[in-house]
Coordinates of C-alpha atoms in Angstrom, one line a residue:
X1 CA 17.6 39.0 9.3
X2 CA 15.5 39.6 11.8
X3 CA 12.7 37.5 9.4
X4 CA 15.3 34.3 8.8
X5 CA 15.4 34.3 12.4
X6 CA 13.3 30.8 13.6
X7 CA 12.2 30.5 17.3
X8 CA 11.5 27.6 19.2
X9 CA 8.2 27.2 20.8
X10 CA 9.4 26.4 23.9
X11 CA 9.1 29.6 24.8
X12 CA 5.1 30.0 24.6
X13 CA 4.9 26.5 26.0
X14 CA 6.7 28.0 29.5
X15 CA 4.8 31.5 28.6
X16 CA 1.7 29.3 28.5
X17 CA 2.3 27.6 31.7
X18 CA 3.6 30.5 33.4
X19 CA -0.1 32.4 32.8
X20 CA -1.7 29.0 33.9
X21 CA 0.7 29.4 37.3
X22 CA -0.8 33.1 37.6
X23 CA -4.0 32.6 36.9
X24 CA -4.5 34.9 33.9
X25 CA -6.2 33.1 31.0
X26 CA -4.6 31.6 28.3
X27 CA -8.0 31.8 25.7
X28 CA -6.9 35.4 25.1
X29 CA -3.9 34.0 23.9
X30 CA -5.0 31.8 21.8
X31 CA -7.6 34.2 20.3
X32 CA -5.0 36.8 19.6
X33 CA -2.5 34.6 17.6
X34 CA -3.1 34.3 14.3
X35 CA -2.0 30.8 14.1
X36 CA -3.5 27.2 15.7
X37 CA -3.0 26.5 19.2
X38 CA -1.1 23.7 19.1
X39 CA 2.2 25.9 18.3
X40 CA 2.1 27.7 21.3
X41 CA 1.7 24.4 22.8
X42 CA 3.8 22.3 20.9
X43 CA 7.6 22.6 21.2
X44 CA 8.6 20.8 17.9
X45 CA 7.0 23.8 16.2
X46 CA 8.7 27.6 15.5
X47 CA 7.9 31.1 14.8
X48 CA 10.0 34.2 13.4
X49 CA 11.9 36.1 15.6
X50 CA 9.2 39.0 14.9
X51 CA 6.6 37.1 16.1
X52 CA 7.3 35.7 19.1
X53 CA 8.5 39.1 20.1
X54 CA 4.6 40.5 19.1
X55 CA 3.3 37.3 20.9
X56 CA 5.2 38.1 24.0
X57 CA 4.2 42.4 24.1
X58 CA 0.1 40.9 23.9
X59 CA 1.0 39.3 26.3
X60 CA 2.9 41.6 28.4
X61 CA 0.5 44.3 28.6
X62 CA -2.3 41.7 29.1
X63 CA -1.0 41.0 32.5
X64 CA 0.6 44.4 32.8
X65 CA 4.3 42.5 33.7
X66 CA 6.6 45.2 30.6
X67 CA 9.6 42.2 32.1
X68 CA 7.5 39.1 31.0
X69 CA 10.7 37.8 28.5
X70 CA 12.8 37.8 31.7
X71 CA 10.3 36.4 34.6
X72 CA 9.4 33.4 32.3
X73 CA 13.1 32.4 31.1
X74 CA 13.9 33.3 35.2
X75 CA 11.2 30.6 36.0
X76 CA 11.3 28.3 32.9
X77 CA 13.4 27.1 34.8
X78 CA 11.9 25.6 37.8
X79 CA 8.4 24.3 35.2
X80 CA 11.2 22.3 33.3
X81 CA 8.9 22.8 30.9
X82 CA 11.8 22.0 27.6
X83 CA 11.5 18.0 28.0
X84 CA 15.3 15.9 27.0
X85 CA 16.8 19.1 28.1
X86 CA 15.6 19.1 31.1
X87 CA 17.0 15.8 31.6
X88 CA 20.5 17.4 30.4
X89 CA 20.9 19.6 32.4
X90 CA 20.3 17.8 35.5
X91 CA 23.1 15.6 34.9
X92 CA 25.5 18.6 34.1
X93 CA 28.3 18.7 37.0
X94 CA 28.6 22.4 37.5
X95 CA 27.8 25.7 36.6
X96 CA 31.3 26.3 33.8
X97 CA 30.0 23.3 31.7
X98 CA 25.9 25.2 30.9
X99 CA 28.8 27.6 28.6
X100 CA 31.2 25.4 27.3
X101 CA 29.1 24.4 24.4
X102 CA 26.7 26.9 23.8
X103 CA 26.2 26.6 19.9
X104 CA 24.6 23.1 20.8
X105 CA 22.4 24.6 23.9
X106 CA 21.2 27.9 21.2
X107 CA 20.1 25.3 18.5
X108 CA 17.4 23.2 20.8
X109 CA 16.0 27.0 20.7
X110 CA 17.0 28.9 17.5
X111 CA 17.6 28.8 13.8
X112 CA 20.1 29.1 11.9
X113 CA 22.4 30.3 15.1
X114 CA 22.3 33.8 14.5
X115 CA 20.9 35.6 17.2
X116 CA 23.9 34.7 19.7
X117 CA 27.7 34.4 19.3
X118 CA 29.9 33.4 21.0
X119 CA 32.9 36.2 21.0
X120 CA 34.7 34.9 23.8
X121 CA 35.0 31.8 26.6
X122 CA 36.9 32.1 29.6
X123 CA 37.3 30.3 32.8
X124 CA 34.2 31.7 34.8
X125 CA 33.0 33.6 32.0
X126 CA 31.5 34.3 28.5
X127 CA 30.4 36.8 26.2
X128 CA 28.1 36.4 23.4
X129 CA 27.7 39.4 20.8
X130 CA 24.0 39.4 18.3
X131 CA 24.1 40.8 15.2
X132 CA 21.0 41.6 15.7
X133 CA 19.3 44.3 18.0
X134 CA 17.6 44.1 21.5
X135 CA 15.7 46.7 21.6
X136 CA 13.4 44.3 18.1
X137 CA 12.6 42.1 19.9
X138 CA 13.2 43.0 23.4
X139 CA 11.7 40.0 25.2
X140 CA 13.2 37.2 23.3
X141 CA 16.8 39.0 24.5
X142 CA 15.2 39.0 28.1
X143 CA 14.2 35.5 27.8
X144 CA 17.5 34.4 27.1
X145 CA 19.8 36.4 29.0
X146 CA 17.2 34.8 32.2
X147 CA 17.6 31.7 31.5
X148 CA 21.4 31.4 30.9
X149 CA 21.7 33.5 34.5
X150 CA 19.3 30.4 35.9
X151 CA 20.4 27.4 34.4
X152 CA 22.9 26.2 37.6
X153 CA 19.3 26.0 39.3
X154 CA 19.7 23.0 37.6
X155 CA 21.7 21.5 40.1
X156 CA 21.5 24.0 43.2
X157 CA 24.0 26.3 42.4
X158 CA 23.6 29.4 42.9
X159 CA 22.1 32.4 40.0
X160 CA 25.1 33.2 37.6
X161 CA 25.3 37.5 37.5
X162 CA 24.7 38.6 33.6
X163 CA 25.3 42.0 32.0
X164 CA 24.0 43.5 28.9
X165 CA 26.5 46.0 27.2
X166 CA 23.9 47.9 25.3
X167 CA 26.9 49.5 23.1
X168 CA 28.4 46.6 21.9
X169 CA 25.1 44.8 21.8
X170 CA 27.0 41.9 24.0
X171 CA 25.9 39.7 26.8
X172 CA 28.4 38.8 29.5
X173 CA 28.0 36.6 31.8
X174 CA 30.1 35.5 34.6
X175 CA 29.5 32.7 37.3
X176 CA 31.9 32.2 40.1
X177 CA 34.3 29.1 39.9
X178 CA 35.1 28.4 44.3
X179 CA 31.5 27.3 43.7
X180 CA 32.6 22.5 44.0
X181 CA 31.3 20.5 41.9
X182 CA 28.8 17.8 42.2
X183 CA 30.7 14.2 41.8
X184 CA 33.6 15.9 43.0
X185 CA 36.1 13.7 45.5
X186 CA 37.6 16.3 47.8
X187 CA 36.9 15.2 51.1
X188 CA 34.0 17.0 52.9
X189 CA 32.1 17.7 49.5
X190 CA 28.7 15.4 49.1
X191 CA 26.0 15.4 46.5
X192 CA 23.6 18.6 45.7
X193 CA 20.5 16.7 47.7
X194 CA 18.4 18.5 45.2
X195 CA 20.1 16.8 42.3
X196 CA 19.6 13.7 43.6
X197 CA 15.6 14.9 44.5
X198 CA 15.1 15.9 41.2
X199 CA 17.3 12.4 39.5
X200 CA 14.7 9.8 42.1
X201 CA 11.5 12.1 40.5
X202 CA 12.9 12.4 36.9
X203 CA 13.4 8.2 38.0
X204 CA 10.2 6.7 39.8
X205 CA 8.0 9.0 36.0
X206 CA 10.2 7.6 34.5
X207 CA 9.3 4.2 35.7
X208 CA 5.3 5.0 35.8
X209 CA 5.6 6.0 31.9
X210 CA 7.6 3.0 30.8
X211 CA 4.7 0.3 32.4
X212 CA 2.1 2.0 31.2
X213 CA 4.0 2.2 28.0
X214 CA 3.6 -2.1 27.9
X215 CA 0.4 -2.1 29.0
X216 CA -0.1 0.2 25.7
X217 CA 1.9 -2.0 23.6
X218 CA 0.3 -5.3 25.0
X219 CA -3.2 -3.7 24.4
X220 CA -2.2 -2.4 20.7
X221 CA -0.2 -6.1 20.3
X222 CA -4.4 -7.8 21.0
X223 CA -5.8 -5.2 18.9
X224 CA -2.7 -6.6 16.4
X225 CA -3.4 -9.9 16.3
X226 CA -7.5 -9.4 15.8
X227 CA -6.7 -7.3 13.2
X228 CA -4.4 -9.6 12.0
X229 CA -6.8 -12.3 12.2
X230 CA -9.4 -10.7 10.9
X231 CA -7.1 -9.7 7.8
X232 CA -6.8 -13.2 7.0
X233 CA -10.1 -14.1 6.5
X234 CA -10.8 -11.5 4.2
X235 CA -8.2 -12.8 1.9
X236 CA -9.0 -16.1 1.8
X237 CA -12.7 -15.4 1.3
X238 CA -11.2 -12.9 -1.6
X239 CA -9.2 -15.7 -2.9
X240 CA -12.0 -18.1 -2.6
X241 CA -14.0 -16.1 -4.5
X242 CA -11.5 -15.8 -6.9
X243 CA -11.7 -19.4 -7.9
X244 CA -15.0 -19.2 -7.9
X245 CA -15.6 -16.7 -10.6
X246 CA -12.9 -19.0 -12.4
X247 CA -14.4 -22.5 -12.3
X248 CA -17.6 -19.7 -13.4
X249 CA -15.6 -18.7 -16.2
X250 CA -14.4 -22.6 -16.9
X251 CA -18.3 -23.7 -17.1
X252 CA -19.5 -20.5 -18.9
X253 CA -16.8 -22.1 -21.8
X254 CA -17.7 -25.2 -22.0
X255 CA -21.6 -25.5 -22.0
X256 CA -21.4 -23.2 -24.6
X257 CA -18.8 -25.3 -26.1
X258 CA -20.0 -28.3 -26.0
X259 CA -23.2 -26.8 -26.0
X260 CA -22.7 -26.7 -29.9
X261 CA -21.7 -30.8 -30.8
X262 CA -24.1 -31.9 -28.2
X263 CA -27.1 -30.2 -30.1
X264 CA -26.3 -31.6 -33.5
X265 CA -25.9 -34.8 -32.1
X266 CA -29.2 -34.9 -30.5
X267 CA -31.3 -33.7 -33.1
X268 CA -29.5 -36.7 -35.6
X269 CA -31.0 -38.5 -32.1
X270 CA -34.5 -37.6 -33.2
X271 CA -34.1 -37.4 -36.4
X272 CA -32.6 -41.4 -35.6
X273 CA -35.4 -42.3 -33.6
X274 CA -37.7 -42.0 -36.4
X275 CA -35.4 -43.2 -39.0
X276 CA -35.4 -46.8 -37.4
X277 CA -39.3 -46.6 -36.3
X278 CA -39.9 -46.6 -40.7
X279 CA -37.6 -49.0 -40.9
X280 CA -39.6 -50.6 -38.5
X281 CA -43.0 -50.4 -40.3
X282 CA -41.4 -51.7 -43.6
X283 CA -40.1 -54.6 -42.3
X284 CA -42.8 -55.2 -40.3
X285 CA -45.2 -54.8 -43.6
X286 CA -42.5 -56.8 -46.2
X287 CA -42.7 -59.4 -43.0
X288 CA -46.6 -59.7 -44.1
X289 CA -46.3 -60.5 -47.0
X290 CA -43.0 -62.7 -47.7
X291 CA -44.7 -65.1 -44.6
X292 CA -48.4 -65.1 -47.2
X293 CA -46.5 -65.8 -50.8
X294 CA -49.9 -66.6 -52.8
X295 CA -50.4 -62.4 -52.2
X296 CA -46.4 -60.8 -52.1
X297 CA -47.0 -57.6 -54.2
X298 CA -44.2 -56.1 -55.2
X299 CA -45.5 -53.0 -56.9
X300 CA -47.0 -52.9 -53.3
X301 CA -43.5 -53.1 -51.3
X302 CA -42.0 -50.6 -54.1
X303 CA -45.0 -48.5 -53.1
X304 CA -44.4 -48.8 -48.8
X305 CA -40.5 -48.8 -49.8
X306 CA -41.2 -45.3 -50.9
X307 CA -43.8 -43.7 -49.2
X308 CA -41.5 -44.8 -46.2
X309 CA -38.3 -42.5 -47.9
X310 CA -36.1 -45.9 -47.0
X311 CA -34.1 -45.3 -50.2
X312 CA -33.3 -41.5 -48.2
X313 CA -32.7 -43.5 -44.9
X314 CA -30.2 -45.7 -46.2
X315 CA -28.9 -42.6 -47.9
X316 CA -28.1 -40.1 -45.3
X317 CA -27.5 -42.6 -41.7
X318 CA -24.1 -42.9 -42.2
X319 CA -23.8 -38.9 -42.8
X320 CA -26.0 -38.9 -39.4
X321 CA -23.1 -41.2 -38.2
X322 CA -20.2 -40.2 -39.0
X323 CA -21.8 -36.2 -37.9
X324 CA -22.4 -37.9 -35.2
X325 CA -19.4 -39.2 -34.3
X326 CA -16.8 -36.0 -34.8
X327 CA -19.5 -34.7 -33.1
X328 CA -18.8 -36.9 -29.5
X329 CA -15.4 -36.4 -30.8
X330 CA -15.0 -32.7 -30.4
X331 CA -16.4 -32.5 -26.9
X332 CA -13.8 -35.7 -25.7
X333 CA -11.4 -32.6 -27.9
X334 CA -12.9 -30.1 -25.4
X335 CA -13.6 -32.2 -22.2
X336 CA -9.5 -33.2 -23.0
X337 CA -8.4 -29.2 -23.1
X338 CA -10.6 -27.7 -20.8
X339 CA -9.6 -30.7 -18.2
X340 CA -5.5 -29.6 -17.9
X341 CA -7.9 -25.4 -17.1
X342 CA -9.7 -27.2 -14.6
X343 CA -7.4 -28.7 -12.2
X344 CA -7.3 -27.3 -8.6
X345 CA -4.9 -23.4 -8.9
X346 CA -3.2 -25.3 -5.0
X347 CA -1.7 -28.4 -7.2
X348 CA 2.0 -27.5 -5.5
X349 CA 2.5 -31.6 -6.2
X350 CA 2.2 -30.3 -10.7
X351 CA 6.0 -31.2 -12.0
X352 CA 7.7 -28.2 -14.0
X353 CA 7.5 -29.6 -17.4
X354 CA 8.4 -28.7 -21.2
X355 CA 5.4 -26.8 -22.7
X356 CA 3.5 -26.0 -25.6
X357 CA 2.6 -22.2 -24.8
X358 CA 1.1 -22.5 -27.8
X359 CA -1.8 -25.0 -26.6
X360 CA -1.8 -24.1 -23.1
X361 CA -2.6 -20.6 -25.2
X362 CA -5.8 -22.7 -27.2
X363 CA -7.2 -23.9 -25.0
X364 CA -7.8 -20.3 -23.1
X365 CA -8.8 -18.9 -26.0
X366 CA -11.7 -21.7 -25.8
X367 CA -12.8 -20.6 -22.3
X368 CA -14.2 -17.4 -23.9
X369 CA -15.5 -18.9 -26.8
X370 CA -19.3 -18.0 -25.9
X371 CA -18.3 -14.7 -24.2
X372 CA -16.7 -13.6 -27.5
X373 CA -19.3 -14.9 -29.7
X374 CA -19.3 -13.1 -33.6
X375 CA -18.5 -9.2 -31.8
X376 CA -14.8 -10.0 -30.3
X377 CA -12.5 -11.0 -33.2
X378 CA -9.4 -12.9 -32.3
X379 CA -6.2 -12.6 -34.4
X380 CA -3.5 -14.7 -33.8
X381 CA 0.2 -15.2 -34.4
X382 CA 1.4 -17.5 -32.4
X383 CA 4.9 -18.2 -33.6
X384 CA 7.1 -19.1 -30.6
X385 CA 8.7 -22.8 -31.5
X386 CA 9.9 -23.5 -28.1
X387 CA 9.3 -25.3 -25.6
X388 CA 9.3 -23.2 -21.7
X389 CA 10.1 -24.6 -18.5
X390 CA 6.8 -24.1 -16.6
X391 CA 4.0 -25.1 -14.0
X392 CA 0.4 -25.8 -17.0
X393 CA -1.9 -25.1 -14.5
X394 CA -0.9 -22.3 -13.3
X395 CA 0.4 -20.5 -16.0
X396 CA -3.1 -21.6 -17.2
X397 CA -4.7 -19.2 -15.0
X398 CA -2.4 -15.9 -15.7
X399 CA -3.0 -16.3 -19.0
X400 CA -6.8 -17.1 -17.9
X401 CA -7.1 -13.6 -16.1
X402 CA -5.5 -12.2 -18.9
X403 CA -7.8 -12.8 -21.4
X404 CA -10.8 -12.4 -19.6
X405 CA -9.9 -8.8 -18.4
X406 CA -9.8 -8.2 -22.0
X407 CA -13.0 -9.2 -23.1
X408 CA -14.6 -7.6 -20.0
X409 CA -12.5 -4.5 -21.8
X410 CA -14.0 -4.8 -24.6
X411 CA -17.6 -3.1 -24.8
X412 CA -18.8 -3.7 -28.1
X413 CA -17.3 -5.1 -30.6
X414 CA -13.5 -5.5 -30.9
X415 CA -10.3 -7.0 -31.0
X416 CA -7.8 -9.9 -29.3
X417 CA -4.8 -10.0 -30.2
X418 CA -3.2 -13.0 -29.1
X419 CA 0.5 -13.5 -29.5
X420 CA 3.3 -16.2 -28.6
X421 CA 7.2 -15.2 -30.3
X422 CA 11.2 -16.2 -29.3
X423 CA 13.0 -13.3 -28.4
X424 CA 16.8 -13.4 -27.3
X425 CA 15.5 -16.1 -25.0
X426 CA 12.9 -15.5 -23.5
X427 CA 9.1 -16.0 -24.8
X428 CA 7.0 -13.6 -25.0
X429 CA 3.3 -13.5 -24.7
X430 CA 1.3 -10.8 -25.9
X431 CA -2.8 -10.1 -25.2
X432 CA -3.9 -6.7 -26.6
X433 CA -7.8 -5.6 -26.8
X434 CA -8.5 -2.4 -28.5
X435 CA -11.1 -2.2 -25.1
X436 CA -11.5 0.8 -22.5
X437 CA -8.0 1.6 -22.1
X438 CA -6.8 2.0 -17.9
X439 CA -5.9 5.8 -17.0
X440 CA -2.2 6.3 -17.2
X441 CA -2.8 6.3 -13.0
X442 CA -4.7 3.9 -12.6
X443 CA -2.1 1.6 -15.2
X444 CA 0.6 1.3 -11.3
X445 CA -1.8 -0.2 -8.7
X446 CA -3.2 -2.6 -11.1
X447 CA -1.7 -5.3 -9.6
X448 CA -1.9 -4.2 -5.8
X449 CA -4.5 -7.1 -4.2
X450 CA -8.0 -6.7 -4.1
X451 CA -7.6 -3.0 -6.7
X452 CA -10.1 -3.8 -8.8
X453 CA -12.2 -0.9 -11.1
X454 CA -15.4 -2.5 -11.6
X455 CA -18.8 -2.8 -9.8
X456 CA -18.5 -3.7 -6.6
X457 CA -19.1 -7.7 -6.8
X458 CA -18.0 -7.4 -10.6
X459 CA -14.2 -8.4 -9.5
X460 CA -12.3 -9.1 -6.1
X461 CA -9.0 -7.4 -7.6
X462 CA -6.9 -10.5 -7.0
X463 CA -7.0 -11.5 -10.7
X464 CA -4.1 -9.6 -12.2
X465 CA -2.1 -9.6 -8.4
X466 CA -2.6 -14.0 -9.0
X467 CA -1.0 -13.5 -12.1
X468 CA 2.3 -11.7 -11.0
X469 CA 2.8 -13.5 -8.0
X470 CA 2.9 -16.8 -10.8
X471 CA 4.9 -15.2 -13.6
X472 CA 6.9 -14.0 -10.4
X473 CA 7.5 -16.9 -9.3
X474 CA 8.7 -19.1 -12.9
X475 CA 11.3 -15.9 -13.0
X476 CA 9.6 -13.9 -15.0
X477 CA 7.7 -10.5 -15.1
X478 CA 4.0 -8.5 -16.5
X479 CA 4.4 -5.3 -18.7
X480 CA 1.2 -3.8 -19.2
X481 CA 0.9 -0.7 -21.5
X482 CA -2.5 1.0 -21.7
X483 CA -4.4 5.0 -22.8
X484 CA -8.0 5.4 -22.2
X485 CA -10.3 4.7 -25.2
X486 CA -7.9 3.3 -26.9
X487 CA -6.8 -0.4 -25.1
X488 CA -4.4 -2.5 -22.7
X489 CA -1.2 -4.6 -23.9
X490 CA 0.0 -7.3 -21.6
X491 CA 3.4 -8.5 -22.3
X492 CA 4.1 -11.6 -20.2
X493 CA 8.0 -12.9 -20.2
X494 CA 9.4 -16.1 -19.4
X495 CA 12.8 -16.9 -19.5
X496 CA 12.8 -20.4 -21.9
X497 CA 15.8 -22.0 -20.2
X498 CA 15.5 -22.6 -16.8
X499 CA 18.2 -21.1 -14.6
X500 CA 20.6 -23.4 -12.5
X501 CA 19.1 -23.5 -9.3
X502 CA 15.0 -23.0 -10.0
X503 CA 13.1 -24.8 -8.7

C-alpha cells in the first residue's frame, strides 16, 4: 500500500521554507535527495509516501527535531506555501467548513486517496481512518495531523484539537461550535480583522502581479510583431527565390528548345551567303560576255557554271529555304507554348477555363527537354480526353514543379512516366520517376513550407507547398507514394466538372 501512495511536494516546499526560516543550510537536503532539486520546491511534483518519509527523516536528524513533521505542518499554515489553496482557505467562513469535504482537501496532497478515509463527520468533529500504520510514515502523518488542527487559523480562530487513536489507527479532530462565524448577521459580531488584512494584502499582491503581467504581455506583443515582420520578410524572399528558380528553368528550357532550330537556320544562312556570292560572280561573268557579242563563248560559260557549282545551288536552295522555314515555325511554336508558362504566377485576373491538360503537360515537358538529354527517357500515356476547368497558368506551375523534382531525383539514367486519365469523374495526372525516392519518415513533411531535402542554396522548400495550395484551390489533392532507392509517384486529382458555388 505504501509504495502506491504519492504525496505532493507541497510538503517538501513547506519543509525547505521552514529550514530557511530557522537558518539551516539547504544544500544538505538537496545533496541527500535522490532527484532534481526542482522536485522539492515545485508543489506540482509528487513523491512516493516512502520517499517523502525518508526525506523528512533525514532532515529531522539533521535539524535535531524528532517532531519535524508536526512542526512543519503547524507552521505551513503561517508560511502560506500552498498557492491557490491559501486563498481558498482564507475565504472559508467557519472552522467546520474546513472538514465538510476532506476528500477534496486530501486530493491536493495525496493520490490515490488511500492515506485517510473519513468514517464519521459530526457537527463539531470528524473521525478519519488510515489503512497505513502511522509508524510506517510518522512524519507525514504528523504533518497532516498538524495541518488539520491549524486550518482554522486562516480566519483567526483558535486551533482545533486532535487525538491519534493508535488501537484503531484513527485520527479524531474536534472544534468548538460556539465560536462565532464569519460574515454573521448577529448583532455585535464583526468581520475577522486578520482575514480582512490577509484579503487586502492578497488583493494588493494580485494587483501588482497583474500589472507586471500586463507589462510582460505588452513586451511580448512587441517582440511578436518584430518576429512576425521578420517572418513575413523571409517568406517573401523565399517566394521570390522560388519564382526566380522557375524563371531560370523556363529560360534554360527556352534556350535549349530554340537553340536546335536556330543552329541549322544559322548554318543555312552561312551557306546562303556563300551561294549568293557564287551566283553574283556567275552573273557578273555572264554579263561581261553578253555585253561583247563577239567574245561570247558558250563553252566558257558552261565552264563557269560548273566551277561555281550553279546547278547544285539551284537544286539545294529550295531545300534549304524549306528547312529554314520549318525551323522558324518550330521556334514560333516553342515561343507560343512557353509563353503560357512564363506569365506571372500571381496573375489574379486569370480566368478559369476548360483546358486540355495534356497540352499543358506537353508544354511543361518541353521546359525540361534540355536537362533530360539522352539520360532520361520520357514515357507518355496521355489518355485524358475531357477538358478540365482550371486556371491554366497555375496548373502549369504545378506540373513544372513536379517534373522539376522528378528530373532532379534521377542522378544517372532513368525514366519519367507522365500519365493522364479520367477516373470516376476526376482527372488523374501521375508523374512517376525511378530516381532516389524518399524515406517514409520524410514523405509526410514534403508539403510543409520551407522543408527541403536539397542542399543549402539548391531549393527554397516552397515548390511542393505552392503546388499543393494550387491543387487545393481547384478542390483537388496531391498524393505521393515514395520508396527510398526506388523512386516516387505523385498523383494529382482534379474534379472535371466544376462544383456548384466554386469560384
